[in-house]
Amino acid sequence: MNAILLSLQRAARDLLSPRMFALAFWPMVLSLLLWGALAWGFGAAWKAEIALFLQGTPLADLAAWLGTEWLTAYAALFVLVLLWLPAMYVTALLITSVALMPVIVKFVATEHYPALERRQGGSFAGSVFNGVVALVLYLLAWLILLPVWLFAPFGILISVLLNAWLNQKLFMYDALADHADADELKGLRHAGGWRLFSLSSLLGLLHFVPVINFVAPVYMALAFAHHGLDALNRHRQGARG
């Protein structure tokens, strides 16, 4: 647990450095602009399609029985928001992973692990492939588990768990790709156990916090960079010992 807290502490300190703070807002701002434009242009059509789909579900029968046909329209808006928010969140993470993570890892390595040898077991193509696979699986799981949001506490729990998985899937590859060799990259990505999942879960909660969620992707990237490089450094020291 100390390693997790240390990663979070170091990430918070690095986030306040001028270079990292200058990057902190860009992923969420770009994602918000993208999905805001899409919602402006296609939101009404998306809502209509969702409402049409809901007409064939028991919700429409329940609304008709209660005399509250307007409920279907509100339900369609609710579903649209539930789809729009994670799409915006995932887009910000993907921007951070593909575009900013190399800069972030270089910053962390230079500041905290200058002696750590670069063995380049990963690649930019690998990062993109890893990100796309993670994105597809995350969105599929979100769609499949969407009905769970009818029971709000369970919906929030599912959201936290899915976000934890996505954070770990995206950022551990990028944190290690430049410095680990192929075997180290494969091993350390799956060796974190409950500690790594705890870190991912804690970071996954940040997108629920207003204002802080705007800098959360870069903060997550910093935390995973610290965690991954520290784990790699300890692994090599143990191998030499």
PDB file of C-alpha atoms in Angstrom, residues 21-136:
ATOM      1  CA  PHE A  21       0.214  21.438 -15.503  1.00  0.00           C
ATOM      2  CA  ALA A  22       0.365  22.959 -18.982  1.00  0.00           C
ATOM      3  CA  LEU A  23      -0.731  19.578 -20.371  1.00  0.00           C
ATOM      4  CA  ALA A  24      -3.227  18.697 -17.643  1.00  0.00           C
ATOM      5  CA  PHE A  25      -6.442  20.145 -19.092  1.00  0.00           C
ATOM      6  CA  TRP A  26      -5.971  19.380 -22.777  1.00  0.00           C
ATOM      7  CA  PRO A  27      -7.265  15.785 -22.951  1.00  0.00           C
ATOM      8  CA  MET A  28     -10.599  16.578 -21.293  1.00  0.00           C
ATOM      9  CA  VAL A  29     -11.016  19.885 -23.131  1.00  0.00           C
ATOM     10  CA  LEU A  30     -10.417  18.246 -26.520  1.00  0.00           C
ATOM     11  CA  SER A  31     -12.730  15.365 -25.646  1.00  0.00           C
ATOM     12  CA  LEU A  32     -15.430  17.758 -24.443  1.00  0.00           C
ATOM     13  CA  LEU A  33     -15.180  19.795 -27.643  1.00  0.00           C
ATOM     14  CA  LEU A  34     -15.370  16.665 -29.797  1.00  0.00           C
ATOM     15  CA  TRP A  35     -18.320  15.060 -28.034  1.00  0.00           C
ATOM     16  CA  GLY A  36     -20.015  18.407 -27.509  1.00  0.00           C
ATOM     17  CA  ALA A  37     -19.934  19.006 -31.268  1.00  0.00           C
ATOM     18  CA  LEU A  38     -21.223  15.494 -31.947  1.00  0.00           C
ATOM     19  CA  ALA A  39     -24.014  15.916 -29.409  1.00  0.00           C
ATOM     20  CA  TRP A  40     -24.957  19.275 -30.935  1.00  0.00           C
ATOM     21  CA  GLY A  41     -25.100  17.797 -34.412  1.00  0.00           C
ATOM     22  CA  PHE A  42     -26.526  14.342 -33.746  1.00  0.00           C
ATOM     23  CA  GLY A  43     -27.906  14.393 -30.191  1.00  0.00           C
ATOM     24  CA  ALA A  44     -31.538  14.712 -31.224  1.00  0.00           C
ATOM     25  CA  ALA A  45     -31.223  11.847 -33.703  1.00  0.00           C
ATOM     26  CA  TRP A  46     -29.456   9.653 -31.134  1.00  0.00           C
ATOM     27  CA  LYS A  47     -32.139  10.381 -28.559  1.00  0.00           C
ATOM     28  CA  ALA A  48     -34.874   9.520 -31.065  1.00  0.00           C
ATOM     29  CA  GLU A  49     -33.193   6.210 -31.924  1.00  0.00           C
ATOM     30  CA  ILE A  50     -32.848   5.301 -28.258  1.00  0.00           C
ATOM     31  CA  ALA A  51     -36.494   6.242 -27.608  1.00  0.00           C
ATOM     32  CA  LEU A  52     -37.544   4.052 -30.538  1.00  0.00           C
ATOM     33  CA  PHE A  53     -35.554   1.160 -29.093  1.00  0.00           C
ATOM     34  CA  LEU A  54     -37.116   1.664 -25.662  1.00  0.00           C
ATOM     35  CA  GLN A  55     -40.581   1.460 -27.219  1.00  0.00           C
ATOM     36  CA  GLY A  56     -39.975  -2.240 -27.677  1.00  0.00           C
ATOM     37  CA  THR A  57     -39.017  -2.846 -24.055  1.00  0.00           C
ATOM     38  CA  PRO A  58     -41.151  -3.418 -20.928  1.00  0.00           C
ATOM     39  CA  LEU A  59     -40.423   0.189 -19.935  1.00  0.00           C
ATOM     40  CA  ALA A  60     -42.847   1.432 -22.596  1.00  0.00           C
ATOM     41  CA  ASP A  61     -45.581  -0.938 -21.342  1.00  0.00           C
ATOM     42  CA  LEU A  62     -44.988   0.217 -17.777  1.00  0.00           C
ATOM     43  CA  ALA A  63     -45.160   3.884 -18.815  1.00  0.00           C
ATOM     44  CA  ALA A  64     -48.418   3.278 -20.717  1.00  0.00           C
ATOM     45  CA  TRP A  65     -49.930   1.432 -17.740  1.00  0.00           C
ATOM     46  CA  LEU A  66     -49.000   4.308 -15.419  1.00  0.00           C
ATOM     47  CA  GLY A  67     -50.190   6.905 -17.917  1.00  0.00           C
ATOM     48  CA  THR A  68     -46.724   8.451 -18.042  1.00  0.00           C
ATOM     49  CA  GLU A  69     -45.756   8.021 -21.677  1.00  0.00           C
ATOM     50  CA  TRP A  70     -43.362  10.969 -21.282  1.00  0.00           C
ATOM     51  CA  LEU A  71     -41.199   8.658 -19.160  1.00  0.00           C
ATOM     52  CA  THR A  72     -39.812   6.999 -22.285  1.00  0.00           C
ATOM     53  CA  ALA A  73     -38.444  10.314 -23.573  1.00  0.00           C
ATOM     54  CA  TYR A  74     -36.732  11.038 -20.256  1.00  0.00           C
ATOM     55  CA  ALA A  75     -35.395   7.487 -20.136  1.00  0.00           C
ATOM     56  CA  ALA A  76     -33.940   7.955 -23.628  1.00  0.00           C
ATOM     57  CA  LEU A  77     -32.203  11.141 -22.488  1.00  0.00           C
ATOM     58  CA  PHE A  78     -30.890   9.341 -19.400  1.00  0.00           C
ATOM     59  CA  VAL A  79     -29.482   6.491 -21.509  1.00  0.00           C
ATOM     60  CA  LEU A  80     -27.923   8.987 -23.919  1.00  0.00           C
ATOM     61  CA  VAL A  81     -26.140  10.740 -21.040  1.00  0.00           C
ATOM     62  CA  LEU A  82     -24.968   7.384 -19.654  1.00  0.00           C
ATOM     63  CA  LEU A  83     -23.414   6.640 -23.029  1.00  0.00           C
ATOM     64  CA  TRP A  84     -22.083  10.149 -23.669  1.00  0.00           C
ATOM     65  CA  LEU A  85     -20.208  10.555 -20.377  1.00  0.00           C
ATOM     66  CA  PRO A  86     -18.091   7.374 -20.580  1.00  0.00           C
ATOM     67  CA  ALA A  87     -17.427   8.041 -24.273  1.00  0.00           C
ATOM     68  CA  MET A  88     -16.043  11.473 -23.371  1.00  0.00           C
ATOM     69  CA  TYR A  89     -14.044  10.006 -20.486  1.00  0.00           C
ATOM     70  CA  VAL A  90     -12.566   7.205 -22.588  1.00  0.00           C
ATOM     71  CA  THR A  91     -11.676   9.617 -25.392  1.00  0.00           C
ATOM     72  CA  ALA A  92      -9.742  11.791 -22.930  1.00  0.00           C
ATOM     73  CA  LEU A  93      -7.888   8.726 -21.642  1.00  0.00           C
ATOM     74  CA  LEU A  94      -7.082   7.602 -25.179  1.00  0.00           C
ATOM     75  CA  ILE A  95      -5.737  11.053 -26.069  1.00  0.00           C
ATOM     76  CA  THR A  96      -3.579  10.956 -22.937  1.00  0.00           C
ATOM     77  CA  SER A  97      -2.384   7.424 -23.608  1.00  0.00           C
ATOM     78  CA  VAL A  98      -1.438   7.876 -27.259  1.00  0.00           C
ATOM     79  CA  ALA A  99      -0.433  11.543 -27.474  1.00  0.00           C
ATOM     80  CA  LEU A 100       0.830  12.546 -24.033  1.00  0.00           C
ATOM     81  CA  MET A 101       2.059   9.407 -22.298  1.00  0.00           C
ATOM     82  CA  PRO A 102       5.486   9.393 -24.024  1.00  0.00           C
ATOM     83  CA  VAL A 103       6.069  12.954 -22.782  1.00  0.00           C
ATOM     84  CA  ILE A 104       4.831  12.097 -19.292  1.00  0.00           C
ATOM     85  CA  VAL A 105       6.942   8.933 -18.982  1.00  0.00           C
ATOM     86  CA  LYS A 106      10.039  10.785 -20.204  1.00  0.00           C
ATOM     87  CA  PHE A 107       9.421  13.516 -17.623  1.00  0.00           C
ATOM     88  CA  VAL A 108       8.971  11.029 -14.756  1.00  0.00           C
ATOM     89  CA  ALA A 109      11.968   8.934 -15.814  1.00  0.00           C
ATOM     90  CA  THR A 110      14.235  11.960 -16.138  1.00  0.00           C
ATOM     91  CA  GLU A 111      13.172  13.444 -12.804  1.00  0.00           C
ATOM     92  CA  HIS A 112      12.982  10.278 -10.691  1.00  0.00           C
ATOM     93  CA  TYR A 113      14.663   7.338 -12.483  1.00  0.00           C
ATOM     94  CA  PRO A 114      17.525   8.816 -14.525  1.00  0.00           C
ATOM     95  CA  ALA A 115      19.627   5.641 -14.292  1.00  0.00           C
ATOM     96  CA  LEU A 116      16.879   3.301 -15.503  1.00  0.00           C
ATOM     97  CA  GLU A 117      17.935   1.708 -18.781  1.00  0.00           C
ATOM     98  CA  ARG A 118      15.622   2.016 -21.770  1.00  0.00           C
ATOM     99  CA  ARG A 119      15.073  -1.343 -23.477  1.00  0.00           C
ATOM    100  CA  GLN A 120      12.050  -0.371 -25.616  1.00  0.00           C
ATOM    101  CA  GLY A 121      10.014  -3.565 -25.350  1.00  0.00           C
ATOM    102  CA  GLY A 122       6.897  -1.713 -26.503  1.00  0.00           C
ATOM    103  CA  SER A 123       6.122   0.545 -29.449  1.00  0.00           C
ATOM    104  CA  PHE A 124       3.798   3.303 -30.618  1.00  0.00           C
ATOM    105  CA  ALA A 125       1.889   0.783 -32.737  1.00  0.00           C
ATOM    106  CA  GLY A 126       1.579  -1.456 -29.685  1.00  0.00           C
ATOM    107  CA  SER A 127       0.244   1.458 -27.640  1.00  0.00           C
ATOM    108  CA  VAL A 128      -2.382   2.274 -30.281  1.00  0.00           C
ATOM    109  CA  PHE A 129      -3.411  -1.386 -30.601  1.00  0.00           C
ATOM    110  CA  ASN A 130      -3.596  -1.779 -26.825  1.00  0.00           C
ATOM    111  CA  GLY A 131      -5.678   1.393 -26.540  1.00  0.00           C
ATOM    112  CA  VAL A 132      -8.131   0.408 -29.278  1.00  0.00           C
ATOM    113  CA  VAL A 133      -8.648  -3.087 -27.814  1.00  0.00           C
ATOM    114  CA  ALA A 134      -9.169  -1.629 -24.333  1.00  0.00           C
ATOM    115  CA  LEU A 135     -11.606   0.947 -25.707  1.00  0.00           C
ATOM    116  CA  VAL A 136     -13.709  -1.621 -27.586  1.00  0.00           C
TER     117      VAL A 136
END
